[in-house]
Short mmCIF file of C-alpha atoms and ligand atoms in Angstrom, two decimals:
data_model
loop_
_atom_site.label_atom_id
_atom_site.label_comp_id
_atom_site.label_asym_id
_atom_site.label_seq_id
_atom_site.Cartn_x
_atom_site.Cartn_y
_atom_site.Cartn_z
CA MET A 174 -0.90 -15.62 14.94
CA GLY A 175 -2.44 -18.06 16.70
CA ALA A 176 -3.50 -21.73 15.21
CA GLU A 177 -7.18 -21.01 15.78
CA GLU A 178 -6.95 -17.78 13.68
CA GLY A 179 -5.45 -19.99 11.00
CA ARG A 180 -7.91 -22.07 10.61
CA CYS A 181 -11.06 -21.42 8.05
CA PHE A 182 -14.21 -22.63 10.81
CA ARG A 183 -17.13 -22.83 10.21
CA VAL A 184 -19.37 -19.42 11.19
CA ARG A 185 -22.16 -21.60 13.12
CA LYS A 186 -23.68 -17.86 14.26
CA TYR A 187 -24.44 -16.49 10.66
CA ARG A 188 -27.98 -16.92 9.96
CA VAL A 189 -28.23 -17.12 6.32
CA LYS A 190 -30.27 -18.59 3.70
CA GLY A 191 -29.56 -20.82 0.95
CA LYS A 192 -26.24 -22.61 -0.24
CA GLY A 193 -24.25 -19.19 -1.99
CA ALA A 194 -25.19 -17.66 0.88
CA ILE A 195 -22.77 -19.84 3.12
CA LEU A 196 -20.63 -20.10 0.92
CA MET A 197 -20.70 -16.73 1.42
CA ALA A 198 -20.35 -16.60 4.70
CA LYS A 199 -17.40 -19.40 5.30
CA GLU A 200 -15.09 -17.65 3.19
CA ALA A 201 -15.50 -14.24 4.62
CA ALA A 202 -13.83 -16.13 7.73
CA CYS A 203 -11.45 -18.20 6.51
CA LYS A 204 -8.37 -17.20 6.18
CA ILE A 205 -7.12 -16.65 2.59
CA GLY A 206 -3.89 -15.10 2.57
CA PRO A 207 -1.82 -13.50 0.06
CA VAL A 208 -2.77 -13.01 -3.31
CA VAL A 209 -1.38 -10.79 -6.38
CA LEU A 210 -2.82 -9.88 -8.84
CA LEU A 211 -0.14 -9.43 -11.55
CA GLY A 212 -1.18 -8.06 -15.66
CA PRO A 213 -0.39 -5.50 -18.05
CA PRO A 214 -1.79 -1.99 -17.48
CA GLY A 215 -5.74 -2.88 -18.27
CA ALA A 216 -5.88 -6.66 -17.42
CA GLY A 217 -8.65 -5.73 -15.41
CA LYS A 218 -6.58 -6.90 -11.83
CA GLY A 219 -8.63 -3.24 -10.34
CA THR A 220 -11.41 -4.51 -11.53
CA GLN A 221 -11.11 -8.13 -10.23
CA ALA A 222 -10.07 -6.84 -6.71
CA LYS A 223 -12.34 -4.66 -6.34
CA LYS A 224 -14.50 -8.43 -6.80
CA ILE A 225 -13.00 -11.00 -4.30
CA VAL A 226 -12.45 -7.48 -1.49
CA GLU A 227 -17.04 -7.18 -2.27
CA HIS A 228 -16.13 -11.77 -2.23
CA TYR A 229 -13.83 -12.13 0.77
CA GLY A 230 -13.92 -8.66 3.35
CA ILE A 231 -10.09 -8.85 2.28
CA PRO A 232 -9.02 -5.29 1.26
CA GLN A 233 -7.74 -4.85 -1.74
CA ILE A 234 -3.92 -2.75 -1.55
CA SER A 235 -3.41 -1.02 -4.96
CA THR A 236 0.00 0.79 -5.22
CA GLY A 237 -1.01 2.96 -7.97
CA ASP A 238 -4.34 4.05 -6.27
CA LEU A 239 -1.65 4.84 -2.84
CA LEU A 240 0.17 6.78 -5.15
CA ARG A 241 -2.70 8.60 -6.73
CA GLU A 242 -3.70 9.12 -3.20
CA ASN A 243 -0.08 10.49 -2.26
CA VAL A 244 -0.70 12.66 -5.26
CA ARG A 245 -3.86 14.43 -4.48
CA ARG A 246 -2.55 15.18 -1.07
CA GLY A 247 0.04 17.08 -2.40
CA SER A 248 2.98 14.51 -0.33
CA GLU A 249 6.35 14.14 -0.32
CA LEU A 250 6.18 11.01 -1.35
CA GLY A 251 3.11 11.99 -4.45
CA LYS A 252 4.99 14.96 -5.36
CA LYS A 253 8.45 13.02 -6.37
CA ALA A 254 6.65 10.17 -8.21
CA LYS A 255 3.83 12.61 -10.45
CA ALA A 256 5.89 13.22 -13.04
CA ILE A 257 7.31 9.62 -13.34
CA MET A 258 3.43 8.50 -13.22
CA ASP A 259 3.19 11.13 -15.40
CA ARG A 260 5.44 9.31 -17.85
CA GLY A 261 4.13 6.18 -17.77
CA GLU A 262 7.24 4.69 -15.78
CA LEU A 263 7.56 3.15 -13.30
CA VAL A 264 8.13 4.67 -9.39
CA PRO A 265 11.28 3.67 -8.02
CA ASP A 266 11.52 0.17 -5.40
CA GLU A 267 12.44 2.41 -2.58
CA LEU A 268 10.13 5.05 -3.03
CA ILE A 269 7.65 2.20 -3.41
CA TYR A 270 8.53 0.01 -0.28
CA GLY A 271 7.21 1.88 2.95
CA MET A 272 4.54 2.44 1.27
CA VAL A 273 3.94 -1.04 0.80
CA ALA A 274 5.35 -2.33 4.92
CA ALA A 275 2.91 0.80 6.14
CA ARG A 276 -0.27 -0.52 4.53
CA LEU A 277 0.78 -4.39 4.81
CA ARG A 278 1.47 -3.43 8.66
CA GLN A 279 -2.75 -2.88 9.49
CA THR A 280 -4.57 -5.12 11.39
CA ASP A 281 -7.19 -5.61 8.36
CA CYS A 282 -4.31 -7.64 6.70
CA GLN A 283 -3.99 -9.48 8.80
CA ARG A 284 -6.64 -12.71 7.16
CA GLY A 285 -4.84 -12.23 4.00
CA PHE A 286 -5.42 -9.35 1.36
CA ILE A 287 -5.03 -8.39 -2.20
CA LEU A 288 -2.13 -6.91 -3.85
CA ASP A 289 -3.01 -4.95 -6.95
CA GLY A 290 0.18 -3.27 -9.32
CA PHE A 291 2.53 -4.43 -6.62
CA PRO A 292 5.52 -6.75 -7.15
CA ARG A 293 6.06 -4.30 -10.21
CA THR A 294 10.16 -6.02 -10.66
CA ALA A 295 11.87 -8.89 -9.65
CA ALA A 296 13.74 -7.06 -6.53
CA GLN A 297 9.90 -5.67 -5.61
CA ALA A 298 8.53 -9.75 -5.86
CA GLY A 299 11.88 -10.03 -3.79
CA TRP A 300 11.77 -7.85 -0.55
CA LEU A 301 7.72 -8.72 -1.23
CA ASP A 302 9.05 -12.77 0.18
CA ALA A 303 11.29 -10.74 2.51
CA PHE A 304 8.68 -8.78 4.72
CA LEU A 305 6.40 -11.09 4.88
CA GLU A 306 8.84 -13.89 6.02
CA LYS A 307 10.36 -11.14 8.69
CA GLU A 308 7.11 -9.44 9.47
CA LEU A 309 3.90 -11.65 9.16
CA PHE A 310 4.57 -14.90 9.46
CA ASP A 311 4.98 -16.90 12.26
CA ASN A 312 7.07 -19.84 12.51
CA GLU A 313 4.64 -22.54 11.84
CA GLU A 314 1.92 -20.79 9.49
CA LYS A 315 3.95 -19.41 6.71
CA CYS A 316 1.78 -18.74 3.75
CA PRO A 317 3.53 -17.23 0.85
CA PRO A 318 1.58 -15.24 -2.35
CA THR A 319 -0.32 -16.48 -4.59
CA VAL A 320 0.23 -15.20 -8.20
CA VAL A 321 -3.01 -14.80 -10.91
CA ARG A 322 -1.49 -13.26 -14.08
CA LEU A 323 -4.46 -11.63 -15.58
CA ASP A 324 -3.54 -12.28 -19.56
CA VAL A 325 -5.48 -10.15 -22.54
CA ASP A 326 -4.21 -9.16 -25.67
CA TYR A 327 -3.03 -6.41 -26.77
CA THR A 328 -5.36 -4.61 -29.18
CA GLN A 329 -8.23 -5.52 -27.07
CA LEU A 330 -5.54 -3.77 -23.27
CA LEU A 331 -5.18 -0.07 -25.91
CA LEU A 332 -9.53 -0.19 -25.83
CA ARG A 333 -9.78 -1.18 -22.04
CA LEU A 334 -7.55 1.67 -21.21
CA THR A 335 -8.77 4.61 -23.83
CA GLY A 336 -12.12 3.92 -22.87
CA ARG A 337 -11.94 3.34 -18.88
CA ARG A 338 -13.50 6.36 -16.41
CA SER A 339 -13.13 6.06 -12.67
CA CYS A 340 -14.93 7.50 -10.47
CA PRO A 341 -13.86 9.81 -7.96
CA THR A 342 -15.93 9.66 -4.46
CA CYS A 343 -16.26 5.39 -5.15
CA GLY A 344 -13.63 4.42 -7.22
CA ARG A 345 -16.20 2.18 -9.25
CA ILE A 346 -14.49 1.55 -12.53
CA TYR A 347 -16.10 1.38 -16.22
CA ASN A 348 -15.31 1.66 -19.82
CA VAL A 349 -17.39 3.77 -22.37
CA HIS A 350 -16.85 0.98 -24.52
CA PHE A 351 -17.34 -2.72 -22.21
CA GLN A 352 -19.03 -1.42 -19.11
CA PRO A 353 -20.57 2.31 -19.11
CA PRO A 354 -22.53 3.97 -16.83
CA ARG A 355 -26.20 4.40 -17.27
CA SER A 356 -26.34 7.86 -17.30
CA ASP A 357 -23.06 9.57 -20.18
CA GLU A 358 -20.27 9.55 -17.95
CA LEU A 359 -21.66 9.64 -14.43
CA CYS A 360 -21.02 7.36 -12.26
CA ASP A 361 -24.38 4.58 -11.48
CA VAL A 362 -23.78 4.77 -8.04
CA ASP A 363 -23.41 8.51 -6.87
CA GLY A 364 -24.00 9.96 -9.87
CA SER A 365 -20.14 11.76 -9.52
CA LYS A 366 -18.86 13.27 -13.49
CA LEU A 367 -16.38 10.45 -14.24
CA LEU A 368 -12.67 10.88 -14.87
CA LEU A 369 -10.11 10.07 -17.11
CA ARG A 370 -7.01 8.80 -15.46
CA ASN A 371 -4.24 10.96 -16.26
CA ASP A 372 -1.45 8.20 -17.89
CA ASP A 373 -4.91 7.03 -20.38
CA ARG A 374 -3.49 8.93 -23.24
CA GLU A 375 -2.87 6.78 -26.74
CA GLU A 376 1.73 8.29 -25.90
CA VAL A 377 1.41 7.13 -22.04
CA ILE A 378 -0.10 4.06 -22.37
CA ARG A 379 2.58 2.96 -25.01
CA GLU A 380 5.33 4.45 -22.69
CA ARG A 381 3.47 2.07 -19.28
CA LEU A 382 2.90 -1.02 -21.19
CA ALA A 383 6.99 -0.76 -22.64
CA ALA A 384 7.66 -0.30 -19.08
CA TYR A 385 5.73 -3.88 -18.66
CA GLU A 386 7.13 -5.93 -20.95
CA ALA A 387 10.92 -4.83 -19.69
CA GLN A 388 10.45 -4.16 -16.23
CA THR A 389 7.30 -6.77 -14.63
CA LYS A 390 7.68 -9.81 -16.81
CA PRO A 391 10.42 -10.79 -15.12
CA VAL A 392 8.08 -10.28 -12.18
CA ALA A 393 6.77 -13.55 -13.81
CA GLN A 394 8.52 -15.47 -14.37
CA TYR A 395 10.11 -14.96 -10.79
CA TYR A 396 7.36 -16.65 -9.64
CA GLN A 397 7.39 -19.45 -11.91
CA ALA A 398 10.79 -20.67 -10.90
CA GLN A 399 9.07 -21.07 -7.57
CA GLY A 400 5.94 -22.78 -8.94
CA ARG A 401 3.67 -20.18 -7.57
CA LEU A 402 2.14 -18.12 -11.18
CA ILE A 403 -1.30 -19.44 -11.98
CA PRO A 404 -2.17 -17.72 -15.61
CA VAL A 405 -5.15 -16.46 -16.74
CA ASN A 406 -7.23 -15.22 -19.07
CA ALA A 407 -8.66 -12.06 -18.78
CA ASP A 408 -9.91 -12.09 -22.09
CA ARG A 409 -13.56 -12.98 -20.91
CA LYS A 410 -16.43 -11.30 -19.66
CA ALA A 411 -15.21 -9.43 -16.33
CA GLU A 412 -17.61 -12.41 -13.59
CA GLU A 413 -16.06 -15.49 -15.97
CA VAL A 414 -12.62 -14.23 -15.05
CA ALA A 415 -13.94 -13.50 -10.77
CA ALA A 416 -14.77 -17.30 -11.11
CA GLU A 417 -11.97 -18.46 -12.27
CA VAL A 418 -10.64 -16.06 -9.63
CA SER A 419 -11.88 -17.77 -7.11
CA GLY A 420 -11.47 -20.80 -7.78
CA VAL A 421 -7.44 -20.14 -7.34
CA ILE A 422 -8.05 -17.56 -4.07
CA ASN A 423 -10.12 -21.11 -2.61
CA ARG A 424 -7.25 -23.78 -3.00
CA HIS A 425 -5.34 -20.98 -1.84
CA ALA A 426 -6.91 -19.95 0.92
CA ALA A 427 -7.51 -23.79 2.22
CA VAL A 428 -3.01 -24.46 1.99
CA CYS A 429 -2.74 -21.82 3.95
CA ALA A 430 -5.83 -22.16 6.79
CA GLY A 431 -4.11 -25.94 6.46
CA ASN A 432 -8.29 -26.92 5.87
CA GLU A 433 -10.35 -27.46 3.53
CA VAL A 434 -12.60 -25.41 2.19
CA ALA A 435 -15.93 -24.53 0.20
CA LYS A 436 -15.32 -25.12 -3.32
CA PRO A 437 -17.38 -22.95 -5.95
CA GLU A 438 -20.80 -23.97 -6.76
P1 AP5 B 724 -1.71 1.29 -11.91
O1 AP5 B 724 -2.57 2.17 -11.73
O2 AP5 B 724 -1.21 0.14 -11.14
O3 AP5 B 724 -1.80 0.50 -13.40
P2 AP5 B 724 -1.75 -1.01 -14.02
O4 AP5 B 724 -0.34 -1.89 -13.45
O5 AP5 B 724 -0.74 -0.16 -15.27
O6 AP5 B 724 -3.01 -1.00 -14.15
P3 AP5 B 724 -4.54 0.06 -14.88
O7 AP5 B 724 -5.24 0.13 -13.16
O8 AP5 B 724 -4.07 1.06 -15.35
O9 AP5 B 724 -5.12 -1.64 -15.03
P4 AP5 B 724 -5.80 -2.50 -14.26
O10 AP5 B 724 -5.32 -3.99 -14.99
O11 AP5 B 724 -6.27 -2.14 -13.06
O12 AP5 B 724 -7.17 -2.28 -15.20
P5 AP5 B 724 -8.65 -2.04 -14.38
O13 AP5 B 724 -9.40 -3.57 -14.40
O14 AP5 B 724 -9.05 -0.97 -14.35
O15 AP5 B 724 -0.54 1.63 -11.88
C1 AP5 B 724 -0.03 3.31 -11.80
C2 AP5 B 724 1.33 4.05 -12.76
O16 AP5 B 724 1.42 3.98 -11.16
C3 AP5 B 724 2.16 3.81 -12.92
O17 AP5 B 724 2.28 3.33 -14.02
C4 AP5 B 724 3.59 3.35 -11.72
O18 AP5 B 724 4.16 5.23 -12.76
C5 AP5 B 724 2.63 3.91 -10.79
N1 AP5 B 724 3.32 2.65 -10.04
C6 AP5 B 724 1.91 2.22 -9.31
N2 AP5 B 724 2.86 0.75 -8.93
C7 AP5 B 724 3.63 0.38 -8.69
C8 AP5 B 724 4.88 -0.27 -8.42
N3 AP5 B 724 4.62 -1.65 -7.37
N4 AP5 B 724 6.27 0.13 -8.76
C9 AP5 B 724 6.54 1.49 -9.44
N5 AP5 B 724 5.42 2.52 -9.64
C10 AP5 B 724 4.36 1.63 -9.66
O19 AP5 B 724 -9.46 -1.98 -15.94
C11 AP5 B 724 -9.46 -1.41 -17.16
C12 AP5 B 724 -10.60 -0.87 -17.82
O20 AP5 B 724 -10.90 -2.22 -18.43
C13 AP5 B 724 -11.72 -0.64 -17.23
O21 AP5 B 724 -12.60 0.37 -18.20
C14 AP5 B 724 -12.41 -1.27 -17.03
O22 AP5 B 724 -14.15 -0.74 -16.97
C15 AP5 B 724 -12.10 -2.52 -18.23
N6 AP5 B 724 -12.37 -4.22 -17.94
C16 AP5 B 724 -12.04 -5.02 -16.98
N7 AP5 B 724 -11.95 -6.19 -16.88
C17 AP5 B 724 -12.70 -6.41 -17.80
C18 AP5 B 724 -13.00 -7.08 -18.77
N8 AP5 B 724 -12.98 -8.81 -19.06
N9 AP5 B 724 -13.91 -7.17 -20.07
C19 AP5 B 724 -14.05 -6.03 -20.26
N10 AP5 B 724 -13.61 -4.32 -19.98
C20 AP5 B 724 -12.82 -4.84 -18.53
#
């Protein structure tokens, strides 16, 4: 990527009104760089990632969504992954790498991207660093990921997971306890019947939380040792969490672009 594209340039041609709109226009044109959302199942990674997509215009790369899409299509990868996911275990690293590499090579990732659910093992974290170094960073411009860990109390996680429903058409996430749809079990946006995820049954949830403790906690340690881990209290309203995450991303974007970026109002 050239120096010009790496700058967080001002967007004079945007016809916007008010401070908030100007700020959003600038953020939508900035280089954001890689952002990793880390956290246990149900912490709100998907919920926050969707807000980031809307606000910054960079893509969400959710390995869980990519795997579920493969299962739905009945691809070779999907066939291998389905039973493992239904048990709440992690899909082997070697099945994940090709899928993530293919997605990161797409052109919409050049300004930045949010990784949701990846990396999930220390080996995946090492693989990501090596991949970014080899394929995405040029010599002058290195921008290692900023890593936001969403921290949520265990009991709250259980409520979030058992209450989650999602729209099969637009992907919007609801919660029957905290963010219910206006009409019972129907999506507010397109009216589709909301679905309960296969792995949101209680016995599978326990397995997923155990996998997080054993395999994903070391990922936080990996990033903490490099001074890249930013813990965020996610036991608050989604909007409050989003405001803090935005602050983290703005600071990261400023570093990545080698320029100042507007601070949140
Ligand atoms: P994946 O799809 O990544 O699931 P997960 O990590 O278990 O996370 P979730 O999607 O369950 O939760 P979330 O943090 O996104 O929370 P959400 O925003 O939905 O992975 C599924 C499986 O795929 C894995 O078990 C594994 O088998 C496999 N896999 C995926 N990636 C892999 C990898 N890299 N390596 C190996 N295997 C991999 O929110 C949850 C609920 O809470 C929602 O109802 C929401 O409305 C609600 N909520 C969110 N925020 C708030 C808030 N602030 N207040 C109140 N409610 C809230």
